[in-house]
Short mmCIF file of C-alpha atoms in Angstrom, two decimals:
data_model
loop_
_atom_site.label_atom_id
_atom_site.label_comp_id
_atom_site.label_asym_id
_atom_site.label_seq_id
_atom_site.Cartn_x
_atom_site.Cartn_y
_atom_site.Cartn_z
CA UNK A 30 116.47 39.32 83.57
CA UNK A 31 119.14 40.07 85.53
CA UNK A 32 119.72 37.71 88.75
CA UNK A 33 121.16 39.88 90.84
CA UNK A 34 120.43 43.02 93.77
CA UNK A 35 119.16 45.74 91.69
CA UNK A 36 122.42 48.36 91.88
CA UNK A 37 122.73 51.84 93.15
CA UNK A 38 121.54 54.19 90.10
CA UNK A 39 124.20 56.07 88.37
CA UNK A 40 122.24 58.88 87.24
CA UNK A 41 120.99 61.86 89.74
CA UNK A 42 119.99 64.81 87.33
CA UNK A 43 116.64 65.22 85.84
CA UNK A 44 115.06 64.06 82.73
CA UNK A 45 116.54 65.97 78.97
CA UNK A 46 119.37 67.60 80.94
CA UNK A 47 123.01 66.20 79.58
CA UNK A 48 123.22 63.23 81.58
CA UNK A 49 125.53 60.04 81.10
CA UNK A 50 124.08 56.96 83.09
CA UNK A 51 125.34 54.25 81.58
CA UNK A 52 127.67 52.95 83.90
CA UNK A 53 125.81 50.44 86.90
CA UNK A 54 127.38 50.69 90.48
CA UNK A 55 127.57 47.48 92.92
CA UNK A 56 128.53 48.38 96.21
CA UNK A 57 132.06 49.58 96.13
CA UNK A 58 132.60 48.59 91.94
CA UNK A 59 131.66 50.45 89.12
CA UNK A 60 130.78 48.87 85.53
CA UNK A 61 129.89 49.47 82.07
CA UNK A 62 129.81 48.02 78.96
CA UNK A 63 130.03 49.33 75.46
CA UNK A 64 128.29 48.61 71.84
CA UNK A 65 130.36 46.04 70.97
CA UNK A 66 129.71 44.88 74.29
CA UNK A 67 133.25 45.37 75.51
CA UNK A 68 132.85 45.15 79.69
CA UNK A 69 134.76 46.92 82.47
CA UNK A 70 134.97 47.26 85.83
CA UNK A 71 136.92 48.94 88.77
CA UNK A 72 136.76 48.94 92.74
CA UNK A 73 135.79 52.28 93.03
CA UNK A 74 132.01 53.84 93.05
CA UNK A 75 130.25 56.53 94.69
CA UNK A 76 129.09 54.56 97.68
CA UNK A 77 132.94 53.60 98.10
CA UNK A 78 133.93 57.17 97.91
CA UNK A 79 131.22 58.77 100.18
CA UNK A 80 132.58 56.06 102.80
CA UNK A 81 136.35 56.78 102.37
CA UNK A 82 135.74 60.82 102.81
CA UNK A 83 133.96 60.39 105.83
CA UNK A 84 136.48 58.11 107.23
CA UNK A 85 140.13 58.27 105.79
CA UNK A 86 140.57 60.42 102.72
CA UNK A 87 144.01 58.78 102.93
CA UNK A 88 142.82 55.94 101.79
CA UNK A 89 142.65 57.87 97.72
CA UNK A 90 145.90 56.10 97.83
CA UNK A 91 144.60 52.57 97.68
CA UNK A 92 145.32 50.32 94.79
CA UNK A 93 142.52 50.01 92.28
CA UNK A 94 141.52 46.71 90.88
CA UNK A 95 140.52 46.92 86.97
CA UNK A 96 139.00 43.95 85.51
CA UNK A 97 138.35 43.79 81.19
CA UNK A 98 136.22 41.43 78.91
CA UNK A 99 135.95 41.52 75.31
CA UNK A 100 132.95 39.86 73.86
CA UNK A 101 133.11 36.34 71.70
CA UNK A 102 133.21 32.84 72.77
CA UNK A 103 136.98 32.90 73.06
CA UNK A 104 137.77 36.76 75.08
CA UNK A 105 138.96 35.99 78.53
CA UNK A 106 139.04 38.14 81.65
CA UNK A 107 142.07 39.99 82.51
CA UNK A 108 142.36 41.86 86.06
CA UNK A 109 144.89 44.47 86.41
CA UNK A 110 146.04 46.50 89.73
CA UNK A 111 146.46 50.03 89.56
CA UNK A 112 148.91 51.65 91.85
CA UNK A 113 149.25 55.20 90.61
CA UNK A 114 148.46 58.03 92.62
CA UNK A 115 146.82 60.67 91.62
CA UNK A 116 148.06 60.57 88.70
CA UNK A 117 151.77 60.13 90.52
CA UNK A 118 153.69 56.54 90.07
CA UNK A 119 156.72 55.66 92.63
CA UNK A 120 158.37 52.39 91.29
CA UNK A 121 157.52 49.55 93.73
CA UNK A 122 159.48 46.68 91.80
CA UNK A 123 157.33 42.85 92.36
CA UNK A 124 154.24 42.96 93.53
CA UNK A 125 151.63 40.05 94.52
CA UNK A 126 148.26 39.98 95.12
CA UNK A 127 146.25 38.34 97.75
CA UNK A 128 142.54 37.80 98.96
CA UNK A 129 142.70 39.46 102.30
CA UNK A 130 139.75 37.04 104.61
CA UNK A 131 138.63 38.31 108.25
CA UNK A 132 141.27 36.12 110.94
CA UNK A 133 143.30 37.36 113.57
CA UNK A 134 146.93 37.41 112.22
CA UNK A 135 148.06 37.18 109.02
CA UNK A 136 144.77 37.43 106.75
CA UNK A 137 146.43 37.46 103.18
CA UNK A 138 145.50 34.40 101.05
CA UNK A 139 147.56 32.77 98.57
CA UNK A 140 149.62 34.86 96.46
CA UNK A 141 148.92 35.59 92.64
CA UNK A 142 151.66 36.11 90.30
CA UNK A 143 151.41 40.19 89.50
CA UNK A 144 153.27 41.01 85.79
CA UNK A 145 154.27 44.40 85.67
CA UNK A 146 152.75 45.40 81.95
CA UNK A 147 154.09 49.15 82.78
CA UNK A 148 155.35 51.21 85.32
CA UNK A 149 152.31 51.19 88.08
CA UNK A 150 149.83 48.75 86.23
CA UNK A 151 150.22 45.16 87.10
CA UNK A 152 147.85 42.17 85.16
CA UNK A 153 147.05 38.57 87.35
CA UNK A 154 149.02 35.81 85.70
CA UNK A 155 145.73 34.57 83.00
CA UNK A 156 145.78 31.18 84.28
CA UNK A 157 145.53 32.48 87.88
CA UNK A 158 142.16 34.73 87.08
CA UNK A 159 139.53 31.92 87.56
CA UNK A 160 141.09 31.13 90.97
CA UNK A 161 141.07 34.39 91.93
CA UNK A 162 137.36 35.38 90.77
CA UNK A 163 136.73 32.39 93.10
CA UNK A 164 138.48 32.79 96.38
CA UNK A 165 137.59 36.49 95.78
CA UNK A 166 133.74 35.65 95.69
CA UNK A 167 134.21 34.51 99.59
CA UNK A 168 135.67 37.92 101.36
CA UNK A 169 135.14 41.99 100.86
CA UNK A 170 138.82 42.99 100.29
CA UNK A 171 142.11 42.21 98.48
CA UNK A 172 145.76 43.37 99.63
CA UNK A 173 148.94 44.07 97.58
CA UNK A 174 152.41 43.02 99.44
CA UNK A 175 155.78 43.48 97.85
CA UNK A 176 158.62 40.88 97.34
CA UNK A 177 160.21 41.62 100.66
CA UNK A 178 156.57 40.18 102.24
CA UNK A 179 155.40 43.94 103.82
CA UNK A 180 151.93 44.83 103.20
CA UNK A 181 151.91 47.78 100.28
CA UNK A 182 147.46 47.94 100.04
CA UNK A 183 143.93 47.24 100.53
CA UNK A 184 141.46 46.57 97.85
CA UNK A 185 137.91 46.62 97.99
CA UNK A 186 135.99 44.01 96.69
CA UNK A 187 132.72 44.37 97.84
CA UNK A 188 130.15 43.87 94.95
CA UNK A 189 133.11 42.52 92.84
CA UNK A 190 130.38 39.13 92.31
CA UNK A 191 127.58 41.42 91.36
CA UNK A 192 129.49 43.30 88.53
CA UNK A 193 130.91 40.13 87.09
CA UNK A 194 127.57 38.94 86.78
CA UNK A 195 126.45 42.10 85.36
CA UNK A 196 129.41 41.47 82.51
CA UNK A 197 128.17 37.86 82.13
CA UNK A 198 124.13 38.18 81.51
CA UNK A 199 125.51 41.27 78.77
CA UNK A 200 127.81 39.24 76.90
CA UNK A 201 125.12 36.48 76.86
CA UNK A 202 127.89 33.94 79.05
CA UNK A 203 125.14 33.23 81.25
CA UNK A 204 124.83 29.00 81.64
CA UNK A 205 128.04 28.78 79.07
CA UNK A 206 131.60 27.47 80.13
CA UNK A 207 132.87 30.99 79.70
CA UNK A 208 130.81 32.56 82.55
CA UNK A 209 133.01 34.00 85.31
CA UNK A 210 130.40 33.25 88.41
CA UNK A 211 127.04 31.88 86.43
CA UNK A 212 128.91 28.84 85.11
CA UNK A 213 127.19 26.41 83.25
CA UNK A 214 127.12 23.30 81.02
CA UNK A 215 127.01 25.52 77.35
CA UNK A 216 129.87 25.69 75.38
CA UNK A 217 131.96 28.39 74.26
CA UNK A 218 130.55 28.47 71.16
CA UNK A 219 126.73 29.20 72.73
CA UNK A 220 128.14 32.89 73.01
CA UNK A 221 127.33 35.44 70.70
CA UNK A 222 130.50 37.05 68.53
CA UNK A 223 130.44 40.79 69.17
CA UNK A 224 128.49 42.75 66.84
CA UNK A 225 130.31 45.08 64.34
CA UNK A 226 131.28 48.69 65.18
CA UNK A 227 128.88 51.07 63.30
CA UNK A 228 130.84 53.54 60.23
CA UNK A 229 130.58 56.68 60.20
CA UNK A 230 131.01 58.94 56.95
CA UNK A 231 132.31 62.45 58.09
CA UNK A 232 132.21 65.62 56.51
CA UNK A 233 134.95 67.75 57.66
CA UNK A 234 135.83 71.10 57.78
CA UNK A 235 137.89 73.62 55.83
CA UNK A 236 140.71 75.45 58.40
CA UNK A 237 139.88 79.03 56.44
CA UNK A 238 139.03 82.29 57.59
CA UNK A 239 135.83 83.18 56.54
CA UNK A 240 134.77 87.35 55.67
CA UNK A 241 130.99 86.31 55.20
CA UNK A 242 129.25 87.88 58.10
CA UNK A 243 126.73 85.87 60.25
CA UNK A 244 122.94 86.75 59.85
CA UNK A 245 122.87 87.65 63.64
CA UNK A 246 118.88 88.72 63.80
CA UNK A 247 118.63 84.64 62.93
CA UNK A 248 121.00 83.27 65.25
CA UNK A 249 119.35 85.42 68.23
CA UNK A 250 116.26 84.17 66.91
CA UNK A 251 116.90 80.62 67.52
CA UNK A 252 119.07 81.26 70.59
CA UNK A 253 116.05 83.36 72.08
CA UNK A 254 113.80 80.33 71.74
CA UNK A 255 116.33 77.63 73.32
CA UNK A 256 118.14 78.89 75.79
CA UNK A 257 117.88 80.46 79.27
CA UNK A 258 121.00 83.07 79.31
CA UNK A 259 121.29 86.76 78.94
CA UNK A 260 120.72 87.54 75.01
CA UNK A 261 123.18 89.61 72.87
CA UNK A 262 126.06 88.09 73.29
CA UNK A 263 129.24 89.77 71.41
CA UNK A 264 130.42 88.06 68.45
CA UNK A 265 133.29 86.50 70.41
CA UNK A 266 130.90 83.80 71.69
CA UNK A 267 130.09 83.25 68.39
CA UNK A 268 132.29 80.92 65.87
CA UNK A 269 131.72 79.82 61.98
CA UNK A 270 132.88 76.68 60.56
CA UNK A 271 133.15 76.27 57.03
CA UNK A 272 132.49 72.38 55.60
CA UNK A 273 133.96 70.17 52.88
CA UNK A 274 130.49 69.89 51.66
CA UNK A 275 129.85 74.00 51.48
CA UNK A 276 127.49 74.07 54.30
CA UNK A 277 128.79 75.67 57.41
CA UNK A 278 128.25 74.31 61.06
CA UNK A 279 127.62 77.52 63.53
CA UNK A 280 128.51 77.79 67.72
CA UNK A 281 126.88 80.48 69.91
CA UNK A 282 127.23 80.35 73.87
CA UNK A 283 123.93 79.24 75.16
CA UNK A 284 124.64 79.82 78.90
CA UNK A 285 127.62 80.92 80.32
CA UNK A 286 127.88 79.12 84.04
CA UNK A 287 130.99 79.14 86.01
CA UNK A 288 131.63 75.38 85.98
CA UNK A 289 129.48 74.26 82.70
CA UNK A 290 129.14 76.60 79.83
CA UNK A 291 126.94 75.53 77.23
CA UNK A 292 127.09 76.53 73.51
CA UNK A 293 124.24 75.81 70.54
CA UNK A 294 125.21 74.57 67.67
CA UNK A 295 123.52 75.00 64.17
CA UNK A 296 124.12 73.93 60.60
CA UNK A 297 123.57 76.49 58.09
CA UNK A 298 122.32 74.18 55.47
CA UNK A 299 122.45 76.92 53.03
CA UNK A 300 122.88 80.84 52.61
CA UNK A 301 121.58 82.67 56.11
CA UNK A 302 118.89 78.87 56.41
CA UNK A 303 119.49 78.02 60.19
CA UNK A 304 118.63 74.43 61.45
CA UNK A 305 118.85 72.72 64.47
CA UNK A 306 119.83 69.10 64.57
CA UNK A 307 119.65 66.62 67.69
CA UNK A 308 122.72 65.08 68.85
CA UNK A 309 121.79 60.91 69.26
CA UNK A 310 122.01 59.11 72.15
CA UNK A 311 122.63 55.32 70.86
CA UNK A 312 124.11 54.94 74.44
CA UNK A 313 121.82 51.85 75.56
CA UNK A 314 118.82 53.61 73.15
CA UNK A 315 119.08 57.37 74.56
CA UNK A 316 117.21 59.64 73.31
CA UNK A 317 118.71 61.88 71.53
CA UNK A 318 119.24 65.31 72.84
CA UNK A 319 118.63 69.69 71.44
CA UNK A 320 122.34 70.45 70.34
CA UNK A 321 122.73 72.29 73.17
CA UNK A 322 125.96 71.29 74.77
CA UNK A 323 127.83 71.97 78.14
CA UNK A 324 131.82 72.27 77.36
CA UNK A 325 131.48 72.05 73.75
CA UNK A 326 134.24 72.44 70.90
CA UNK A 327 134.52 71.84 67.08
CA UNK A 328 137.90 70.25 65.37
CA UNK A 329 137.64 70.86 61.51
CA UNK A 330 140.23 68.46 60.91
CA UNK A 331 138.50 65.31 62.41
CA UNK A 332 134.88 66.66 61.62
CA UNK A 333 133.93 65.95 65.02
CA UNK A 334 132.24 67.95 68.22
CA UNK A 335 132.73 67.32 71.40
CA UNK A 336 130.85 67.90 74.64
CA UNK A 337 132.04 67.17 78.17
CA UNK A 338 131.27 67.67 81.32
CA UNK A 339 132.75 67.22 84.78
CA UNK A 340 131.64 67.35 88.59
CA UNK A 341 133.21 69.28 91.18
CA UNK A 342 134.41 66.96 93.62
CA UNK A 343 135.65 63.31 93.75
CA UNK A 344 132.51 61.60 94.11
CA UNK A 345 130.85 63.15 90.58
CA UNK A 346 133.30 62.62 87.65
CA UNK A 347 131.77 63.43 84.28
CA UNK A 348 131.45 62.25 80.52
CA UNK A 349 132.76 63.13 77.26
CA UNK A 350 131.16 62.44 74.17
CA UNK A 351 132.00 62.88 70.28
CA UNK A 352 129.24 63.56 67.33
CA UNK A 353 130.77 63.78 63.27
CA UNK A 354 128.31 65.70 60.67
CA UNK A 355 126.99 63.00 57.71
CA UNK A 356 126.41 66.24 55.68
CA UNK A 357 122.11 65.15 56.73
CA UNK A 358 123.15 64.46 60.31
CA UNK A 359 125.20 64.12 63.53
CA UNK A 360 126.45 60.43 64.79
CA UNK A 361 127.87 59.25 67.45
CA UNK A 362 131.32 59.19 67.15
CA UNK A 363 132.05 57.91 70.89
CA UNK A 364 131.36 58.08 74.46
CA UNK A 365 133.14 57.80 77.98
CA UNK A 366 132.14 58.25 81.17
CA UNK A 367 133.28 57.98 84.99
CA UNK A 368 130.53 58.73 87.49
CA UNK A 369 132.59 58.20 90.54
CA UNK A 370 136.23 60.83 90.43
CA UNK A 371 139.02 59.09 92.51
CA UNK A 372 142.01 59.67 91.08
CA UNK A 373 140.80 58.09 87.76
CA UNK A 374 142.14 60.32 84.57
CA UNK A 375 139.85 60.64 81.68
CA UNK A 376 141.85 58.19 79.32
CA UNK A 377 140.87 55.34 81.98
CA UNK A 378 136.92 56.26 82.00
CA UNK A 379 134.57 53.64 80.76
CA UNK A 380 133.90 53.70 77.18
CA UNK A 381 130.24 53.47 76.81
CA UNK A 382 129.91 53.86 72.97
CA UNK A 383 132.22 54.02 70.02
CA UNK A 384 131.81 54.00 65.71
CA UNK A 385 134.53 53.98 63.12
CA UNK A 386 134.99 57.70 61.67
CA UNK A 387 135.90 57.53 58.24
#
């Protein structure tokens, strides 16, 4: 049981629709965790970005405070600072960080050692991270200054606490020596290795033309009885795959909405013999979901589909997930998500799930 405020729920659309709400808001930080129960965590969530758009969207220009845990008895913490914006990086040369406490005056604590790892990302000196996660646990806000001494940001780091706790009851630290804030007298060796990535076999497809044409009375069969959109479409919305394993994996648009088209997707197990198989949801123990799909796409060359959606605005990101064909049935390839979209590009959003293709 977690012993902590319950958090803000990441998930807002209704039950069997494409949702992704795996990643746990506290106050102003976002976290999530993966299979392998790799942890992260960022200072920005949808409470934090509902506050800075009614008050100074100029404040999208903040630094962003990352911090990453592997699981095992021996994975440390390492907290980065982000300083790109959107998507932009001006070179800013040394950089330390500080706990920025309420005082009249100078209000910057002791300065951390920044190391610049590349050009906008910054990681705390290791042996300075316990410090910090300490003097950190005592104020709502951090602050960037450069080498000359001049103030370059503000960092939030209210519910900081509350996420690192989150990362330390799911990696099982909890009352062990390697606990960031629930510190106790276990050892190291009291927490659990993390457990192995799941394999996936793949069956990929062939990159051939194919003159075989579709049974379309079928396909608008099936199509008829899942989805909601005007029926007929023209064969353009419709797309054949052919598979190493000679059975063929089939896309038809499902709905065709301005921000989210879906497609269906259907294996033709053999000649003109339709099927239907759900897409899992190991995410946490989803359930798994029709194979209808909003923003969906097929690469024959890695065997894998891919769905992903996005919000429109800055306070509702989106997901991406991958699924490969087994030849019996779709796996989970991987997941991401972001649920909170300030200035955060999709190769930085939490990973909530990920296998080994092979």
């Amino acid at each position: 049981m977690l012993l902590f405020a319950i958090p803000a729920a990441a998930e807002d659309s209704k039950p069997g629709e494409w949702i992704a709400p795996e990643v746990t808001e506290f106050g102003d930080w976002s976290v999530a965790c993966d299979n392998a129960r790799e942890c992260t965590a960022v200072s920005v969530s949808r409470e934090y970005v509902d506050r800075v758009n009614r008050t100074d969207p100029g404040d999208y220009a903040s630094p962003k405070l990352w911090v990453k845990r592997s699981a095992g008895p021996k994975a440390r913490a390492r907290v980065y600072v982000d300083t790109s914006t959107w998507g932009e990086v001006k070179p800013l040369g040394a950089l330390t960080l500080h706990v920025y406490k309420d005082c009249d005056g100078d209000c910057t604590g002791k300065a951390y050692t920044l190391i610049e790892i590349e050009p906008g990302r910054y990681e705390i000196a290791p042996s300075l991270v316990g410090q910090f996660f300490i003097e950190s646990s005592k104020t709502d806000r951090a602050a960037t200054r450069r080498k000359s001494g001049a103030m370059h940001g503000i960092i939030t780091t209210k519910g900081l606490v509350a996420a690192m706790r989150f990362i330390d009851e799911f990696q099982e630290r909890r009352g062990s020596e390697t606990a960031i804030y629930a510190k106790g007298k276990k050892s190291a060796g009291s927490v659990p290795s993390a457990p192995p990535r799941p394999v996936v076999h793949v069956i990929r497809g062939i990159n051939e033309p194919s003159s075989e044409m579709p049974d379309h009375q079928e396909m608008q069969r099936i199509r008829g009885a899942q989805c909601s959109g005007p029926s007929d479409p023209n064969e353009t919305n419709i797309q054949r795959f052919r598979l190493q394993n000679g059975q063929a994996l089939w896309s038809i648009i499902c709905s065709s909405t301005p921000h989210n088209p879906t497609h269906l997707w259907m294996v033709e197990t053999s000649a003109n013999r339709f099927e239907m198989f759900k897409l899992p949801r190991p995410e946490q123990g989803r359930d798994a979901e029709l194979p209808i799909v909003p923003h969906s796409w097929y690469d024959p060359a890695s065997g894998q589909l891919t769905g992903y959606y996005t919000g429109e605005d800055v306070r509702s990101c989106g997901w991406k997930r991958r699924w490969a064909w087994t030849g019996e049935a779709f796996e989970m390839i991987d997941a991401i998500e972001m649920p909170a979209c300030l200035d955060i590009p999709i190769n930085q959003w939490f990973q909530t799930y990920r296998a080994i293709p092979e």
